[in-house]
Short mmCIF file of C-alpha atoms in Angstrom, two decimals:
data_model
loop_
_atom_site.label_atom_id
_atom_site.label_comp_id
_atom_site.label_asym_id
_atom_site.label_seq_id
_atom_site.Cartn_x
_atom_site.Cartn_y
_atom_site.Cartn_z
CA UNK Y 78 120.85 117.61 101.35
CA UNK Y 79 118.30 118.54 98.89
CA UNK Y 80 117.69 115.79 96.17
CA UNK Y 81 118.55 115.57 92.53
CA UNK Y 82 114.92 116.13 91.50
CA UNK Y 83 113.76 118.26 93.71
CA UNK Y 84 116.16 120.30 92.63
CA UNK Y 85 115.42 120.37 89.14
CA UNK Y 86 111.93 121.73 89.96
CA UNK Y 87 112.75 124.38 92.85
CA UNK Y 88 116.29 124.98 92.71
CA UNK Y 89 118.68 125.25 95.37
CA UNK Y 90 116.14 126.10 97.66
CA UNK Y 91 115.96 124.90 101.31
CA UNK Y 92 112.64 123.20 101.44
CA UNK Y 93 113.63 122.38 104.99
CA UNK Y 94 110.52 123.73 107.71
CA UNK Y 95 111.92 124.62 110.93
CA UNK Y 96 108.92 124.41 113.15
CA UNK Y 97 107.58 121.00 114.08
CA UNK Y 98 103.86 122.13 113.43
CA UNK Y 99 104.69 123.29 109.93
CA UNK Y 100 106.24 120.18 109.16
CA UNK Y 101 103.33 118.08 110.52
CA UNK Y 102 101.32 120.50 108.53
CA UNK Y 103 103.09 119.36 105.70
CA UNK Y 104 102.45 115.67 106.22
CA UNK Y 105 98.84 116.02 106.71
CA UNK Y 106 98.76 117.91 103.50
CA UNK Y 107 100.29 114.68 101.69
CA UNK Y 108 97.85 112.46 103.94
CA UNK Y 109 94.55 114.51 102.01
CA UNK Y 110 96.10 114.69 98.63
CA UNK Y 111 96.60 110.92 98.76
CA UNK Y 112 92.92 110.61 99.74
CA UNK Y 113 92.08 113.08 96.96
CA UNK Y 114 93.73 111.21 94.66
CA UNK Y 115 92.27 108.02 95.26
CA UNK Y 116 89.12 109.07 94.86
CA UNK Y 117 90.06 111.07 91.41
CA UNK Y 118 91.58 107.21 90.64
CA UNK Y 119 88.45 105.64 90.88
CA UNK Y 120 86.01 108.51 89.53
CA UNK Y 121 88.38 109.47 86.34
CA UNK Y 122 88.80 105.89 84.63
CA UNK Y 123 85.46 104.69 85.57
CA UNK Y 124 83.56 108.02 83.87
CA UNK Y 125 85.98 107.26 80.68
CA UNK Y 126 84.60 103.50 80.52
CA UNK Y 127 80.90 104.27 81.39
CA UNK Y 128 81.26 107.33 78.45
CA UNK Y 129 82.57 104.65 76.16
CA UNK Y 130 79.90 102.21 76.19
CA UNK Y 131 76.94 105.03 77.11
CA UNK Y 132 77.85 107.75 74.41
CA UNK Y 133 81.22 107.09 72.52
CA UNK Y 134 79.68 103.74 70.97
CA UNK Y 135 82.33 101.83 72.44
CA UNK Y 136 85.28 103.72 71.35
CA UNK Y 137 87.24 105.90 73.28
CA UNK Y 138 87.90 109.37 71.73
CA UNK Y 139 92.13 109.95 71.60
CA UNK Y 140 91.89 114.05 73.54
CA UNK Y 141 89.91 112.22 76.93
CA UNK Y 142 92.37 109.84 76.61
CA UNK Y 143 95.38 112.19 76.38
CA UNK Y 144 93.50 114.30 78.95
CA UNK Y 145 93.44 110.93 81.46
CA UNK Y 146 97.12 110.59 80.71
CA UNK Y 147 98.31 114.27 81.57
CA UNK Y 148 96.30 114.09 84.52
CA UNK Y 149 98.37 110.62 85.69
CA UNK Y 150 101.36 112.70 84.63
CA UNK Y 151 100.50 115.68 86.91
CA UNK Y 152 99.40 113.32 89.76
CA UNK Y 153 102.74 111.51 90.13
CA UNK Y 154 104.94 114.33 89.79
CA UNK Y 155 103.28 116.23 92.09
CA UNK Y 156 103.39 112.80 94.75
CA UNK Y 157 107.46 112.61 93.75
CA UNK Y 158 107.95 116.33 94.75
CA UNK Y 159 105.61 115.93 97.92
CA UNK Y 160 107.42 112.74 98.71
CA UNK Y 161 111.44 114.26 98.31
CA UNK Y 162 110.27 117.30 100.54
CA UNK Y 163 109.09 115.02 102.95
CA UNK Y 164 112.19 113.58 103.03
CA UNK Y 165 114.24 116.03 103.89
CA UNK Y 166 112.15 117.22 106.58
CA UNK Y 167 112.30 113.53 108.47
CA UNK Y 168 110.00 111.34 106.98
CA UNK Y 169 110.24 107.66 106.86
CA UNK Y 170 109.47 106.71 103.27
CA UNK Y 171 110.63 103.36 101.25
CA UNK Y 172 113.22 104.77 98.43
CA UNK Y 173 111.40 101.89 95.90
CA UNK Y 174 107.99 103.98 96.31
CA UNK Y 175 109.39 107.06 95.21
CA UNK Y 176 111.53 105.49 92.88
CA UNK Y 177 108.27 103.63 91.62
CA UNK Y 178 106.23 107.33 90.93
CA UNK Y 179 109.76 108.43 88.69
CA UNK Y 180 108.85 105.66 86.61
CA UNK Y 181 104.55 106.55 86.46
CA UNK Y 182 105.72 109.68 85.68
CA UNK Y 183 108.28 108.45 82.44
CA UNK Y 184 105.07 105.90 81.47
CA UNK Y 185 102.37 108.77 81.93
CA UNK Y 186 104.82 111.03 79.62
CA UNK Y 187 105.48 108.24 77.10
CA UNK Y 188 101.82 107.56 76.91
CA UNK Y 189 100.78 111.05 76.32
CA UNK Y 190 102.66 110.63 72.33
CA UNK Y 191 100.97 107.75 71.76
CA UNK Y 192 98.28 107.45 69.06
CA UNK Y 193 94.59 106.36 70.19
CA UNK Y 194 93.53 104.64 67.46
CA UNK Y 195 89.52 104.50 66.92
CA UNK Y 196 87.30 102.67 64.43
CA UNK Y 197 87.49 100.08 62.44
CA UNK Y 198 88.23 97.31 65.09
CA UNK Y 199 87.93 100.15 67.89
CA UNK Y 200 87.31 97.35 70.70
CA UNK Y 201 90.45 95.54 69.23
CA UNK Y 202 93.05 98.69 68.91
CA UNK Y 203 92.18 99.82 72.28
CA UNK Y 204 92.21 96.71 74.31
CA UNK Y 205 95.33 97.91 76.06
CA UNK Y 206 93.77 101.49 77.23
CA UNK Y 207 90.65 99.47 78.47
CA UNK Y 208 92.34 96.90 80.37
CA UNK Y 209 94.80 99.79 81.93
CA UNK Y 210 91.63 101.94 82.87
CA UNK Y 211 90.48 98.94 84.71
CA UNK Y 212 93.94 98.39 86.42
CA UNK Y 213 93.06 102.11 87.22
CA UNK Y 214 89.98 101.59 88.55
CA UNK Y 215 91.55 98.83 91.00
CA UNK Y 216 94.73 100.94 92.03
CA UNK Y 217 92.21 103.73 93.82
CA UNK Y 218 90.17 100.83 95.97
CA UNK Y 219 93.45 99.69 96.77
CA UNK Y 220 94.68 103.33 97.42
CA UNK Y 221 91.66 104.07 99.96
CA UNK Y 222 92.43 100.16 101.77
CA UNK Y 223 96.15 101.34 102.14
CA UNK Y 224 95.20 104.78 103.29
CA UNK Y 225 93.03 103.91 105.45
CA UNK Y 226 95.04 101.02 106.84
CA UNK Y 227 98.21 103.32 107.22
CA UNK Y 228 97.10 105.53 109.07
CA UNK Y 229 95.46 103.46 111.50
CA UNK Y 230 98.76 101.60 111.94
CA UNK Y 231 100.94 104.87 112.17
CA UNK Y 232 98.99 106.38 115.02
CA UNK Y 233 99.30 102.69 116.75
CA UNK Y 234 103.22 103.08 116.18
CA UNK Y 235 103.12 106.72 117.07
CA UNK Y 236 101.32 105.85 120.56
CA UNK Y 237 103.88 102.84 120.90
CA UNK Y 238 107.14 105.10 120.53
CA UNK Y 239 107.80 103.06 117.44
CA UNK Y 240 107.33 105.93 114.92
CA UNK Y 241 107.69 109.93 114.76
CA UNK Y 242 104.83 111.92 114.09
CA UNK Y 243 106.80 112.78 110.59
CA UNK Y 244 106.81 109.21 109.69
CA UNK Y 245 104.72 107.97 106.82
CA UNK Y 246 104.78 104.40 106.20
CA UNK Y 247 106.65 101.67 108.00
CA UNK Y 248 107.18 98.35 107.25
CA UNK Y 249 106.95 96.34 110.92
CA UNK Y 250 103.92 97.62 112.47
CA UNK Y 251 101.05 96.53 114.84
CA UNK Y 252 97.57 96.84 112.51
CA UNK Y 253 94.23 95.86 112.38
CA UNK Y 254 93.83 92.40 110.84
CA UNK Y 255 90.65 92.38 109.02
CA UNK Y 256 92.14 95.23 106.80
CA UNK Y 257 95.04 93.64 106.50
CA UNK Y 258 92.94 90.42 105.06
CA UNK Y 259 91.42 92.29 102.78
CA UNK Y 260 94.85 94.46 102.04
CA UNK Y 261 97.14 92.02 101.01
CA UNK Y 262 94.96 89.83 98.81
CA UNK Y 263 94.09 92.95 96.72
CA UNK Y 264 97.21 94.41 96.50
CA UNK Y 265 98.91 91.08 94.88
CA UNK Y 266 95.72 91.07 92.92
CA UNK Y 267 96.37 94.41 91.56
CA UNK Y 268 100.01 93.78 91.00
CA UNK Y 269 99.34 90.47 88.81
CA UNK Y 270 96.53 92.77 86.96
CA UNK Y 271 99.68 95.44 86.29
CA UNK Y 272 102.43 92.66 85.02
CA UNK Y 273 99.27 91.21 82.91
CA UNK Y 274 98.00 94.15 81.28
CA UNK Y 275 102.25 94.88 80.39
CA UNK Y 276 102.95 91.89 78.84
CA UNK Y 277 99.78 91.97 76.83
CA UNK Y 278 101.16 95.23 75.38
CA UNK Y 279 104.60 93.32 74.60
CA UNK Y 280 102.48 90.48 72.91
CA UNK Y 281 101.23 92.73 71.00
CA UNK Y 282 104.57 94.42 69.73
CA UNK Y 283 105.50 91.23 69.48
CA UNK Y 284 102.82 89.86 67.06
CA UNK Y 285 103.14 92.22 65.02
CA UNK Y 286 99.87 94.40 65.95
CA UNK Y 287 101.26 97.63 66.25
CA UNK Y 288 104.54 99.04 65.70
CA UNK Y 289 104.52 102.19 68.06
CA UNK Y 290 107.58 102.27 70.61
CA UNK Y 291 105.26 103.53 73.42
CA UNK Y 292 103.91 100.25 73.39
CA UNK Y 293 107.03 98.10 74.27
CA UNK Y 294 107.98 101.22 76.68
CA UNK Y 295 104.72 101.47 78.62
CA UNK Y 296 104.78 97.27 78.31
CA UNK Y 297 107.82 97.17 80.47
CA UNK Y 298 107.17 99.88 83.02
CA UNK Y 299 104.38 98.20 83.67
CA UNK Y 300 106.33 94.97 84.36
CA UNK Y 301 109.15 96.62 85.93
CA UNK Y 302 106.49 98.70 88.29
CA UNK Y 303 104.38 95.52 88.97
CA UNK Y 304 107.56 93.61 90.18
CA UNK Y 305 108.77 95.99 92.46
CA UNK Y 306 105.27 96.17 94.07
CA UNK Y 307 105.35 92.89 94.48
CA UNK Y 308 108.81 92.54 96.28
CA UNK Y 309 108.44 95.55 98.53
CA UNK Y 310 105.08 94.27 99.14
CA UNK Y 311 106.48 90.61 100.03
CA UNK Y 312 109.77 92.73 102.10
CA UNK Y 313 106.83 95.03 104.15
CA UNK Y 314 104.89 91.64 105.13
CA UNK Y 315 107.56 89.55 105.92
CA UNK Y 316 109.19 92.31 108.25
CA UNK Y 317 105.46 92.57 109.67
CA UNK Y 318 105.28 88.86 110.37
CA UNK Y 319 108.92 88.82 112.21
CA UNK Y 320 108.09 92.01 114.25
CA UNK Y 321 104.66 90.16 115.28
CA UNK Y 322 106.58 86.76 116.34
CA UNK Y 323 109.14 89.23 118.37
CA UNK Y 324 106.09 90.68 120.03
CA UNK Y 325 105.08 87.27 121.14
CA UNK Y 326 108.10 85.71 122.46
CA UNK Y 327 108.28 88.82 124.81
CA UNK Y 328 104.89 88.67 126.20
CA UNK Y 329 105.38 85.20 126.74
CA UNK Y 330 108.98 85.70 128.61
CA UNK Y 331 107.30 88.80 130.47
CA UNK Y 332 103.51 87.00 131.19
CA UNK Y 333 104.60 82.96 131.57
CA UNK Y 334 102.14 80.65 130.36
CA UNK Y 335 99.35 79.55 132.89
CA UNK Y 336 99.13 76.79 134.49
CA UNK Y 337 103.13 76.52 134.14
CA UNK Y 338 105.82 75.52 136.62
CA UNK Y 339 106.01 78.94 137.59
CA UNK Y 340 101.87 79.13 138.71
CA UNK Y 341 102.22 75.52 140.14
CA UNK Y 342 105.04 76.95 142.21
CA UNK Y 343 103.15 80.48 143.21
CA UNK Y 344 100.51 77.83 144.09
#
């Protein structure tokens, strides 16, 4: 059945492909826009702070601002409707990460009314927008590592019979451990960075700084956002670590250990 919002942006309109190359077609099409969009996630924030300091005079004008947040807007609605389509054509995607781009969205749209105050005390008034471009800046490097890493893992599962060819992300999955020692570490990274630069927007409600509602709003999406990260993130490697341990007992019940009873009896 078609979703709730999917339906509120096409109608009741089957979305369902019938053809198994269209609906691969479909996939790949995500695949690239992800990649597109990582790339637009580290170029877009890192212009705005390189502007700031090179030709702003450290203070960020409110429209590139705005213009930053409609983009983020656009971005994860567009990744919710991709997402709900792929869906309901097969795909294997966690409900929290599409669940987690509802609430980007509801953040991106609550930012977008939000005043961007400028001088005097510019560096002071927009500490929050600075320290969120920089959480930008680390969400696309982490974007290309998982992007890069799940795909690599995918076509391992797809070769195993572990996943369909539809299938997006998975949480038990053979991968390539030097990304994943570099994945992990930046991901938690990245979701402490989140749940930091929220509560520094509460503290600031809270002291008294400011007295806009957007604040305490984008403060705890950020929180909220951060926290489920971190879960799913803890759920995705602890079912990797489990499916890895199966793997092993059943090469060692299949291949017995040398130099075992069973090779001292063969000998």
């Amino acid at each position: 059945p078609l979703g709730k919002f999917l339906k509120k942006f096409v109608g009741p309109v089957n979305v369902r492909v019938a053809r198994k190359e269209d609906k691969l077609k479909v996939k790949d099409e995500y695949n690239n826009y992800r990649d597109r969009a990582a790339y637009m996630f580290l170029l877009f924030p890192s212009t705005l702070l390189l502007l700031r300091w090179w030709v702003w005079d450290g203070c960020l004008p409110a429209l590139a601002v705005q213009v930053y947040q409609a983009w983020l807007l656009f971005l994860y609605t567009s990744f919710a409707l991709r997402e709900n389509v792929l869906l309901v054509n097969g795909s294997d995607i966690r409900p929290w990460w599409i669940y987690h781009h509802y609430l980007a969205m509801l953040m991106a749209l609550v930012s977008l009314t939000w005043e961007i105050k400028g001088q005097p005390d510019c560096s002071s008034k927009q500490r929050g927008v600075q320290l969120f471009l920089r959480w930008a800046i680390m969400q696309g490097i982490a974007m290309h590592l998982q992007n890069r890493y799940q795909r690599q893992r995918l076509r391992t599962r797809i070769a195993l019979g572990k996943a369909k060819r539809m299938d997006v992300v998975a949480g038990e999955t053979a991968g390539v451990e030097g990304q994943l020692l570099l994945l992990y570490p930046v991901l938690f990274v990245l979701q402490g960075f989140e749940a930091y630069v929220g509560v520094l927007l509460l503290q600031t409600a809270w002291h008294g700084l400011t007295s806009e509602w957007q604040v305490i709003v984008c403060g705890i999406l950020l929180v909220v956002m951060a926290v489920g990260n971190f879960v799913n993130t803890v759920e995705t490697l602890a079912l990797k670590l489990r499916f890895k341990a199966k793997m092993k007992r059943t090469r060692h019940r299949q291949d017995p250990g040398q130099g075992g009873p069973d090779r001292l009896h063969q000998n």
